Tab-separated table of C-alpha atoms and ligand atoms in Angstrom:
chain	number	residue	atom	x	y	z
A	1027	MET	CA	81.324	272.102	184.169
A	1028	LYS	CA	79.952	273.790	181.083
A	1029	TYR	CA	76.355	274.820	180.590
A	1030	LEU	CA	74.746	274.555	177.151
A	1031	SER	CA	71.534	276.096	175.858
A	1032	THR	CA	68.606	273.776	175.056
A	1033	ALA	CA	68.149	275.824	171.859
A	1034	GLY	CA	71.690	274.848	170.813
A	1035	ALA	CA	72.811	278.207	169.406
A	1036	ALA	CA	74.533	279.904	172.361
A	1037	PRO	CA	78.147	279.523	173.513
A	1038	ALA	CA	78.799	277.269	176.507
A	1039	VAL	CA	79.208	279.146	179.810
A	1040	ASP	CA	80.208	278.315	183.383
A	1041	MET	CA	77.836	278.080	186.355
A	1042	ALA	CA	78.291	281.692	187.446
A	1043	ALA	CA	77.374	283.029	183.993
A	1044	ALA	CA	74.412	280.656	183.704
A	1045	LEU	CA	73.074	281.825	187.085
A	1046	HIS	CA	73.285	285.487	186.142
A	1047	ALA	CA	71.835	285.092	182.675
A	1048	GLY	CA	68.612	283.284	183.543
A	1049	LEU	CA	67.698	282.674	179.905
A	1050	ALA	CA	70.443	281.832	177.361
A	1051	PRO	CA	70.961	284.491	174.624
A	1052	ASP	CA	69.392	282.206	171.980
A	1053	GLY	CA	66.198	281.977	174.067
A	1054	GLY	CA	66.959	278.450	175.343
A	1055	LEU	CA	67.434	277.258	178.923
A	1056	TYR	CA	70.840	276.459	180.332
A	1057	VAL	CA	71.522	272.796	181.112
A	1058	PRO	CA	74.704	271.176	182.467
A	1059	ALA	CA	76.606	269.605	179.540
A	1060	GLU	CA	76.753	266.313	181.449
A	1061	LEU	CA	75.384	264.964	184.702
A	1062	PRO	CA	78.006	264.066	187.294
A	1063	LYS	CA	77.752	260.401	188.379
A	1064	ILE	CA	77.781	259.880	192.108
A	1065	GLU	CA	79.407	256.952	193.926
A	1066	VAL	CA	76.736	256.221	196.503
A	1067	ALA	CA	79.245	254.085	198.431
A	1068	GLY	CA	81.372	257.197	199.026
A	1069	ILE	CA	78.582	259.035	200.819
A	1070	ASP	CA	78.400	259.039	204.595
A	1071	PRO	CA	74.788	258.129	205.381
A	1072	ASP	CA	74.835	260.421	208.399
A	1073	TRP	CA	75.593	263.573	206.431
A	1074	SER	CA	73.155	266.410	206.968
A	1075	LEU	CA	71.268	267.873	204.028
A	1076	HIS	CA	73.778	270.673	203.487
A	1077	GLU	CA	76.786	268.354	203.778
A	1078	LEU	CA	75.307	266.033	201.172
A	1079	ALA	CA	74.358	269.024	198.981
A	1080	GLY	CA	77.942	270.346	199.105
A	1081	HIS	CA	79.184	266.943	197.911
A	1082	LEU	CA	76.563	266.450	195.168
A	1083	LEU	CA	76.562	269.990	193.810
A	1084	ALA	CA	80.323	270.681	193.845
A	1085	PRO	CA	80.844	269.128	190.354
A	1086	TYR	CA	78.332	271.612	188.906
A	1087	ALA	CA	80.547	274.542	189.905
A	1088	THR	CA	83.925	273.340	188.617
A	1089	GLY	CA	85.736	275.907	186.473
A	1090	SER	CA	83.627	278.816	187.773
A	1091	SER	CA	84.226	281.350	190.534
A	1092	LEU	CA	81.792	279.319	192.672
A	1093	GLU	CA	84.176	276.353	192.719
A	1094	GLY	CA	85.446	275.712	196.203
A	1095	ILE	CA	82.894	277.923	197.920
A	1096	LEU	CA	79.923	275.714	197.053
A	1097	PRO	CA	79.930	273.597	200.246
A	1098	GLU	CA	79.960	276.844	202.253
A	1099	ILE	CA	77.055	278.233	200.185
A	1100	CYS	CA	75.115	275.020	200.871
A	1101	ARG	CA	75.890	275.272	204.576
A	1102	ARG	CA	74.572	278.810	204.754
A	1103	SER	CA	71.509	278.421	202.523
A	1104	LEU	CA	70.244	274.848	202.960
A	1105	ASP	CA	69.932	274.966	206.733
A	1106	VAL	CA	66.155	274.460	206.514
A	1107	PRO	CA	64.623	271.635	208.613
A	1108	LEU	CA	63.550	268.676	206.459
A	1109	PRO	CA	61.322	266.194	208.341
A	1110	LEU	CA	60.542	262.806	206.799
A	1111	VAL	CA	57.215	261.879	208.341
A	1112	GLU	CA	56.319	258.187	208.245
A	1113	ILE	CA	52.635	257.835	207.369
A	1114	GLU	CA	52.641	254.071	206.725
A	1115	PRO	CA	55.136	252.079	208.821
A	1116	GLY	CA	58.216	251.241	206.756
A	1117	GLN	CA	56.437	252.049	203.472
A	1118	THR	CA	55.457	255.686	202.982
A	1119	TRP	CA	56.923	259.010	203.997
A	1120	LEU	CA	55.913	262.618	203.584
A	1121	MET	CA	58.953	264.759	202.817
A	1122	GLU	CA	57.941	268.087	204.372
A	1123	LEU	CA	59.607	270.797	202.311
A	1124	PHE	CA	57.770	273.679	203.955
A	1125	HIS	CA	59.751	274.470	207.095
A	1126	GLY	CA	61.638	277.420	205.594
A	1127	PRO	CA	60.886	281.117	206.156
A	1128	THR	CA	57.966	281.309	203.701
A	1129	ALA	CA	56.473	277.838	204.281
A	1130	ALA	CA	56.910	276.385	200.765
A	1131	PHE	CA	59.646	274.295	199.111
A	1132	LYS	CA	60.749	277.287	197.040
A	1133	ASP	CA	62.738	278.560	200.047
A	1134	PHE	CA	65.471	275.977	199.325
A	1135	GLY	CA	66.059	277.165	195.758
A	1136	ALA	CA	65.666	280.874	196.470
A	1137	ARG	CA	68.081	280.810	199.415
A	1138	PHE	CA	70.725	278.936	197.426
A	1139	LEU	CA	70.378	281.301	194.452
A	1140	ALA	CA	70.661	284.358	196.720
A	1141	ALA	CA	73.766	282.972	198.450
A	1142	CYS	CA	75.397	282.276	195.047
A	1143	LEU	CA	74.608	285.720	193.643
A	1144	GLU	CA	75.841	287.393	196.815
A	1145	HIS	CA	79.131	285.534	196.564
A	1146	LEU	CA	79.498	286.492	192.881
A	1147	ARG	CA	78.945	290.190	193.525
A	1148	SER	CA	81.987	292.450	193.883
A	1149	PRO	CA	81.655	295.044	196.664
A	1150	ASP	CA	81.828	298.134	194.404
A	1151	GLU	CA	79.239	296.866	191.929
A	1152	PRO	CA	76.003	298.853	191.481
A	1153	ASP	CA	72.826	297.217	192.822
A	1154	ARG	CA	71.233	294.381	190.925
A	1155	THR	CA	67.464	294.061	190.518
A	1156	VAL	CA	66.007	290.596	190.858
A	1157	LEU	CA	62.764	290.607	188.892
A	1158	VAL	CA	60.280	287.880	189.693
A	1159	ALA	CA	56.810	287.072	188.396
A	1160	THR	CA	54.920	284.896	190.843
A	1161	SER	CA	51.711	282.951	191.193
A	1162	GLY	CA	52.226	283.196	194.958
A	1163	ASP	CA	55.018	281.145	196.510
A	1164	THR	CA	58.051	282.041	194.380
A	1165	GLY	CA	57.814	285.771	195.049
A	1166	ALA	CA	57.753	285.356	198.816
A	1167	ALA	CA	60.651	282.876	198.821
A	1168	VAL	CA	62.789	285.153	196.621
A	1169	ALA	CA	61.867	288.228	198.672
A	1170	ALA	CA	62.753	286.473	201.945
A	1171	ALA	CA	66.045	285.219	200.498
A	1172	PHE	CA	67.178	288.675	199.278
A	1173	HIS	CA	65.530	290.795	201.988
A	1174	ARG	CA	68.065	293.350	203.343
A	1175	ARG	CA	70.902	291.736	201.365
A	1176	PRO	CA	73.205	294.630	200.387
A	1177	GLY	CA	73.569	295.089	196.621
A	1178	PHE	CA	70.187	293.635	195.676
A	1179	ARG	CA	66.683	294.909	195.065
A	1180	VAL	CA	63.738	292.622	194.483
A	1181	VAL	CA	60.776	293.527	192.273
A	1182	ILE	CA	57.795	291.189	192.627
A	1183	LEU	CA	54.939	291.043	190.117
A	1184	TYR	CA	51.862	289.082	191.184
A	1185	PRO	CA	48.372	288.820	189.650
A	1186	ASP	CA	45.992	290.934	191.735
A	1187	GLY	CA	43.193	288.848	193.265
A	1188	ARG	CA	44.589	285.528	192.050
A	1189	VAL	CA	46.792	284.583	194.974
A	1190	SER	CA	45.445	283.597	198.393
A	1191	PRO	CA	44.894	286.519	200.813
A	1192	ARG	CA	47.682	285.246	203.047
A	1193	GLN	CA	50.034	284.909	200.076
A	1194	ALA	CA	49.177	288.487	199.053
A	1195	HIS	CA	49.859	289.746	202.564
A	1196	GLN	CA	53.145	287.894	202.699
A	1197	LEU	CA	54.281	289.305	199.326
A	1198	GLY	CA	53.783	292.903	200.490
A	1199	ALA	CA	55.113	292.449	204.030
A	1200	PHE	CA	58.880	292.623	203.437
A	1201	GLY	CA	59.507	296.286	202.562
A	1202	ASP	CA	63.077	297.701	202.589
A	1203	ASN	CA	64.720	296.504	199.333
A	1204	VAL	CA	61.633	294.516	198.239
A	1205	HIS	CA	59.140	296.276	195.939
A	1206	THR	CA	55.821	294.548	195.396
A	1207	PHE	CA	53.429	295.234	192.516
A	1208	ARG	CA	49.946	293.770	192.114
A	1209	VAL	CA	49.370	293.484	188.387
A	1210	GLN	CA	45.918	293.989	186.893
A	1211	GLY	CA	46.065	290.747	184.961
A	1212	SER	CA	46.848	287.033	185.101
A	1213	PHE	CA	50.026	285.205	186.102
A	1214	ASP	CA	50.787	284.800	182.384
A	1215	ASP	CA	50.657	288.613	182.084
A	1216	CYS	CA	53.130	288.925	184.964
A	1217	GLN	CA	55.457	286.436	183.321
A	1218	ALA	CA	55.210	288.238	179.974
A	1219	LEU	CA	56.042	291.556	181.699
A	1220	ALA	CA	59.105	290.084	183.398
A	1221	LYS	CA	60.297	288.519	180.153
A	1222	GLN	CA	59.876	291.749	178.231
A	1223	ALA	CA	61.872	293.691	180.818
A	1224	LEU	CA	64.653	291.092	180.796
A	1225	ILE	CA	65.073	291.345	177.009
A	1226	ASP	CA	64.838	295.180	176.999
A	1227	PRO	CA	68.565	295.957	176.596
A	1228	GLU	CA	68.398	299.545	177.848
A	1229	LEU	CA	66.397	298.692	180.960
A	1230	ALA	CA	68.296	295.492	181.672
A	1231	ALA	CA	71.563	297.464	181.677
A	1232	GLN	CA	70.230	300.403	183.698
A	1233	CYS	CA	68.670	298.227	186.422
A	1234	ARG	CA	71.091	295.276	186.109
A	1235	LEU	CA	68.143	292.923	185.914
A	1236	THR	CA	68.406	289.272	186.946
A	1237	SER	CA	65.619	286.719	186.817
A	1238	ALA	CA	64.718	284.389	189.661
A	1239	ASN	CA	61.894	282.512	187.976
A	1240	SER	CA	61.525	278.758	187.822
A	1241	ILE	CA	63.848	278.546	184.817
A	1242	SER	CA	66.716	279.742	187.020
A	1243	LEU	CA	69.387	277.052	187.363
A	1244	GLY	CA	70.238	278.394	190.789
A	1245	ARG	CA	66.823	277.295	191.993
A	1246	LEU	CA	66.798	273.969	190.182
A	1247	LEU	CA	70.153	272.537	191.296
A	1248	PRO	CA	69.783	272.703	195.112
A	1249	GLN	CA	66.468	270.856	194.861
A	1250	ILE	CA	68.427	267.769	193.789
A	1251	SER	CA	69.848	267.550	197.306
A	1252	TYR	CA	66.680	266.869	199.298
A	1253	PHE	CA	65.496	264.078	197.006
A	1254	ALA	CA	68.980	262.561	197.262
A	1255	TRP	CA	69.067	262.938	201.042
A	1256	ALA	CA	65.670	261.322	201.558
A	1257	ALA	CA	66.372	258.455	199.134
A	1258	LEU	CA	69.681	257.637	200.843
A	1259	LYS	CA	68.178	257.790	204.302
A	1260	LEU	CA	65.295	255.493	203.388
A	1261	GLU	CA	67.468	253.076	201.435
A	1262	ARG	CA	68.686	251.707	204.772
A	1263	GLN	CA	65.145	251.233	206.084
A	1264	ILE	CA	63.298	249.539	203.240
A	1265	ASP	CA	63.792	246.071	201.760
A	1266	ASP	CA	61.807	246.443	198.549
A	1267	GLY	CA	63.487	249.637	197.297
A	1268	PRO	CA	64.377	251.826	195.577
A	1269	VAL	CA	61.788	254.226	196.884
A	1270	ASN	CA	59.307	255.794	194.415
A	1271	VAL	CA	58.518	259.505	194.521
A	1272	ILE	CA	55.359	261.521	193.819
A	1273	VAL	CA	55.924	265.253	193.208
A	1274	PRO	CA	53.222	267.955	192.949
A	1275	THR	CA	54.087	269.589	189.628
A	1276	GLY	CA	53.490	272.903	187.884
A	1277	ASN	CA	56.489	274.300	186.003
A	1278	LEU	CA	58.321	271.005	186.547
A	1279	GLY	CA	61.237	272.485	188.498
A	1280	ASN	CA	60.942	270.337	191.613
A	1281	ALA	CA	60.194	267.099	189.747
A	1282	LEU	CA	63.028	267.714	187.272
A	1283	ALA	CA	65.432	267.964	190.225
A	1284	CYS	CA	64.190	264.534	191.350
A	1285	VAL	CA	64.811	263.139	187.841
A	1286	LEU	CA	68.339	264.594	187.872
A	1287	ALA	CA	69.040	263.029	191.278
A	1288	ARG	CA	68.050	259.631	189.839
A	1289	GLU	CA	70.156	260.189	186.699
A	1290	MET	CA	73.142	261.024	188.923
A	1291	GLY	CA	72.875	257.534	190.405
A	1292	LEU	CA	70.801	257.993	193.549
A	1293	PRO	CA	68.474	255.149	194.582
A	1294	ILE	CA	65.139	256.527	193.320
A	1295	GLY	CA	62.583	254.341	191.523
A	1296	GLU	CA	59.556	255.565	189.617
A	1297	ILE	CA	58.856	259.308	189.641
A	1298	THR	CA	55.241	260.457	189.265
A	1299	LEU	CA	54.299	264.025	188.409
A	1300	ALA	CA	51.090	264.977	190.202
A	1301	THR	CA	49.306	267.762	188.327
A	1302	ASN	CA	46.020	269.510	189.061
A	1303	ALA	CA	43.375	269.821	186.304
A	1304	ASN	CA	46.065	271.180	183.978
A	1305	ARG	CA	46.565	268.056	181.882
A	1306	THR	CA	49.446	268.971	179.551
A	1307	LEU	CA	51.890	266.520	181.160
A	1308	PRO	CA	49.439	263.624	181.802
A	1309	GLU	CA	48.279	263.798	178.162
A	1310	TYR	CA	51.868	263.812	176.965
A	1311	PHE	CA	52.801	260.776	179.080
A	1312	ASP	CA	49.646	259.028	177.817
A	1313	GLY	CA	51.088	259.241	174.306
A	1314	ALA	CA	49.738	262.513	172.859
A	1315	PRO	CA	52.136	265.036	171.299
A	1316	TYR	CA	53.280	267.786	173.701
A	1317	ARG	CA	50.791	270.652	173.571
A	1318	GLY	CA	51.368	273.744	175.734
A	1319	ARG	CA	48.283	275.871	176.446
A	1320	PRO	CA	47.095	278.599	178.849
A	1321	GLY	CA	46.830	277.495	182.496
A	1322	LEU	CA	43.450	276.701	184.105
A	1323	GLU	CA	42.636	278.115	187.546
A	1324	THR	CA	42.376	275.425	190.236
A	1325	LEU	CA	42.462	275.060	194.032
A	1326	ALA	CA	46.185	274.227	193.769
A	1327	ASN	CA	47.073	277.619	192.307
A	1328	ALA	CA	50.875	277.285	192.417
A	1329	MET	CA	50.480	274.541	189.798
A	1330	ASP	CA	48.128	276.402	187.418
A	1331	VAL	CA	50.510	275.923	184.517
A	1332	GLY	CA	49.549	274.818	181.003
A	1333	ASP	CA	53.008	274.991	179.440
A	1334	PRO	CA	55.582	273.921	182.062
A	1335	SER	CA	58.745	275.912	181.469
A	1336	ASN	CA	61.130	273.130	182.484
A	1337	PHE	CA	59.681	270.612	180.008
A	1338	GLU	CA	62.287	271.833	177.531
A	1339	ARG	CA	65.036	270.827	179.949
A	1340	LEU	CA	63.499	267.428	180.687
A	1341	ALA	CA	63.239	266.710	176.931
A	1342	TRP	CA	66.867	267.786	176.500
A	1343	PHE	CA	68.151	265.315	179.096
A	1344	TYR	CA	66.242	262.517	177.350
A	1345	ARG	CA	67.100	263.629	173.815
A	1346	ASP	CA	68.628	260.259	172.894
A	1347	ARG	CA	66.095	258.159	174.789
A	1348	ASP	CA	62.337	257.788	174.892
A	1349	LEU	CA	61.042	260.080	177.610
A	1350	ARG	CA	57.821	258.106	177.800
A	1351	ASP	CA	59.793	254.988	178.622
A	1352	SER	CA	61.770	256.507	181.456
A	1353	CYS	CA	60.089	255.355	184.660
A	1354	LEU	CA	58.347	258.706	184.702
A	1355	ASP	CA	54.606	259.207	184.714
A	1356	ALA	CA	52.079	262.014	185.187
A	1357	GLU	CA	48.533	261.976	186.549
A	1358	SER	CA	45.951	264.710	186.859
A	1359	VAL	CA	43.765	265.492	189.911
A	1360	ASP	CA	40.662	267.684	189.725
A	1361	ASP	CA	39.378	270.129	192.336
A	1362	ASP	CA	36.754	267.723	193.743
A	1363	ALA	CA	39.434	265.128	194.399
A	1364	ILE	CA	41.646	267.794	196.034
A	1365	ARG	CA	38.819	268.689	198.423
A	1366	ALA	CA	38.085	265.042	199.223
A	1367	ARG	CA	41.746	264.288	199.793
A	1368	ILE	CA	42.210	267.197	202.210
A	1369	LEU	CA	39.270	265.918	204.285
A	1370	CYS	CA	40.480	262.350	204.146
A	1371	GLY	CA	44.015	263.343	205.186
A	1372	VAL	CA	42.710	264.398	208.576
A	1373	GLU	CA	40.601	261.254	209.035
A	1374	ARG	CA	43.216	258.798	207.842
A	1375	TYR	CA	46.529	260.337	208.906
A	1376	GLY	CA	45.579	263.138	211.279
A	1377	ARG	CA	47.372	265.572	208.956
A	1378	VAL	CA	46.263	268.604	206.978
A	1379	PHE	CA	47.607	268.734	203.414
A	1380	CYS	CA	47.926	271.872	201.301
A	1381	PRO	CA	45.993	271.617	197.995
A	1382	HIS	CA	49.207	270.827	196.059
A	1383	THR	CA	50.285	268.056	198.418
A	1384	ALA	CA	46.693	266.764	198.258
A	1385	CYS	CA	47.170	266.135	194.502
A	1386	ALA	CA	50.144	263.894	195.240
A	1387	MET	CA	48.270	262.141	198.075
A	1388	GLU	CA	45.323	261.450	195.762
A	1389	ILE	CA	47.591	259.699	193.275
A	1390	PHE	CA	49.255	257.760	196.075
A	1391	GLU	CA	45.853	256.551	197.363
A	1392	ARG	CA	44.786	255.544	193.835
A	1393	ARG	CA	47.919	253.400	193.598
A	1394	ARG	CA	47.310	251.754	196.962
A	1395	GLU	CA	43.668	251.054	196.010
A	1396	ALA	CA	44.934	249.409	192.804
A	1397	GLY	CA	47.072	247.035	194.899
A	1398	ASP	CA	50.434	248.805	194.561
A	1399	ALA	CA	52.350	248.009	197.774
A	1400	ARG	CA	55.677	249.659	196.870
A	1401	PRO	CA	57.416	252.224	199.125
A	1402	TYR	CA	56.793	255.900	198.381
A	1403	ILE	CA	58.008	259.382	199.257
A	1404	ILE	CA	55.410	262.097	198.791
A	1405	ALA	CA	56.793	265.612	198.431
A	1406	ALA	CA	54.749	267.958	200.655
A	1407	THR	CA	55.356	271.307	198.982
A	1408	ALA	CA	53.661	273.903	201.206
A	1409	HIS	CA	52.191	274.397	204.665
A	1410	PRO	CA	48.369	274.244	204.484
A	1411	ALA	CA	48.010	277.530	206.382
A	1412	LYS	CA	49.300	279.373	203.294
A	1413	PHE	CA	46.106	278.342	201.547
A	1414	ASP	CA	43.660	279.000	204.365
A	1415	ASN	CA	41.090	280.332	201.877
A	1416	VAL	CA	40.910	276.829	200.351
A	1417	VAL	CA	41.655	274.594	203.327
A	1418	ASP	CA	39.698	276.288	206.160
A	1419	PRO	CA	36.256	276.050	204.461
A	1420	ILE	CA	36.856	272.385	203.565
A	1421	LEU	CA	37.733	271.463	207.144
A	1422	GLY	CA	35.379	273.966	208.761
A	1423	ARG	CA	38.082	275.283	211.079
A	1424	ARG	CA	41.035	277.619	211.094
A	1425	ILE	CA	44.529	276.289	210.368
A	1426	GLU	CA	47.155	278.042	212.472
A	1427	PRO	CA	50.092	279.456	210.501
A	1428	PRO	CA	53.603	278.286	211.476
A	1429	PRO	CA	55.631	280.896	213.453
A	1430	ALA	CA	57.597	282.384	210.512
A	1431	LEU	CA	54.424	282.873	208.473
A	1432	ALA	CA	52.518	284.218	211.490
A	1433	GLU	CA	55.256	286.797	212.014
A	1434	LEU	CA	54.987	288.018	208.407
A	1435	LEU	CA	51.202	288.182	208.663
A	1436	GLU	CA	51.552	290.486	211.669
A	1437	ARG	CA	53.549	293.034	209.687
A	1438	PRO	CA	51.879	295.742	207.584
A	1439	SER	CA	51.692	294.871	203.898
A	1440	ARG	CA	51.940	297.140	200.888
A	1441	ALA	CA	51.679	296.475	197.150
A	1442	GLN	CA	51.355	299.079	194.411
A	1443	PRO	CA	48.935	298.540	191.536
A	1444	LEU	CA	50.488	298.076	188.099
A	1445	ASP	CA	49.022	297.897	184.567
A	1446	ALA	CA	49.467	294.689	182.609
A	1447	GLY	CA	50.922	296.843	179.777
A	1448	TYR	CA	54.719	297.052	179.658
A	1449	ALA	CA	54.987	300.876	179.693
A	1450	ASP	CA	53.936	301.151	183.360
A	1451	LEU	CA	56.522	298.625	184.583
A	1452	ARG	CA	59.250	300.227	182.492
A	1453	THR	CA	58.576	303.661	183.948
A	1454	ARG	CA	58.453	302.395	187.539
A	1455	LEU	CA	61.650	300.374	187.228
A	1456	ALA	CA	63.528	303.242	185.572
A	1457	GLN	CA	62.231	305.784	188.135
A	1458	GLN	CA	63.794	303.915	191.008
A	1459	TYR	CA	67.200	304.537	189.449
A	1460	GLU	CA	66.908	308.265	188.903
B	1897	LIG	C1	55.679	276.071	192.938
B	1897	LIG	C2	54.864	275.063	193.659
B	1897	LIG	C3	54.579	273.807	193.094
B	1897	LIG	C4	55.018	273.435	191.707
B	1897	LIG	O1	56.408	273.270	191.603
B	1897	LIG	P1	57.139	273.278	190.169
B	1897	LIG	O2	58.584	273.239	190.474
B	1897	LIG	O3	56.719	274.554	189.489
B	1897	LIG	O4	56.639	272.090	189.428
B	1897	LIG	C5	53.875	272.889	193.860
B	1897	LIG	N1	53.434	273.188	195.094
B	1897	LIG	C6	53.681	274.385	195.665
B	1897	LIG	C7	53.157	274.652	197.029
B	1897	LIG	C8	54.392	275.363	194.972
B	1897	LIG	O5	54.628	276.566	195.539
């Protein structure tokens, strides 16, 4: 399998090179040159998530040094529990993606990426630095995935005061090979810092920098597997399929994986992107030209994105077709509706939703109220206890963290302050190599 750049001016590379590079040299994003088509009839419906992932993802690694080892990488990295919780008998399921070590769906992608990079590393190679800008969940997932892995350092940049207190604690609680910086600026500043470091040739060579942000292919590809797994499992249970999917969406990584699963031939119907008050995607799907803009702050902070980085990839896959005519839709949910939906989740289903999952639930309820009786999967992207600062006041009680998160919250946490200007980051990164 060859990987091309969406900007069209970089040579084709194999999967290993695309994983290491992050961004293509022409500034585009790497995309697989073609999507493998899957014979659904050849899939054993009783395969576990990692068995199915090994089967579906193997074609993406052909011709690279990951070929052959991919099923083993899936076995080691995608061993995260994946409950499908029925919330309407025979009609609607929550796909809980938050049972990994850091309680958000990003654990799947980060663990797969780490396992791939570890396999690609030769034992005598100097350490690599994985640089990651985060609005909260990505940094923790990447840190957990690389924590104490020989040959890797992680540098996390997060916007000081703009992640939940529990997220902040989690980000600083790893220690060892994980270095956490709280940046005096916004998430956009953190992203700009990471980008500048990655294109700084001297620094990139000295620190052997690698990106693990949402544009990383190594995070995108494994996410295909859980949508595929859930769709195949439910196909046997529902008569009026295929099942439709609603995905809480920020940078469009998770939802794009769902689109790719459908393009590969898996039984998935309509895909709806649930955004918070950031309306870039809903406006686009309503017919306006695409217009990226700065992100607005909302209660669903992991989706505070005004210019989703994976839009470029989505547009590339639909380059010969009309994206707006693709059984794909986007709807926006404001903070008031998020609050109301969190309250209602307890009354109606006896479940507490995180603010991101609440966006998807709101859209689902709007559909039901409009008379839509079709079957749905709703992607539940994080455990509500990660966002206790939002959820606890709405419910008027404390949400207990799951065991892995509770354990991290018990540890001491340390993050160093960092200027939003590039000079400070450059000095700190270089210092660690003296
Ligand atoms: C990252 C994140 C999202 C958004 O996912 P994208 O792949 O960026 O669209 C949604 N919910 C939670 C909890 C997240 O951490």
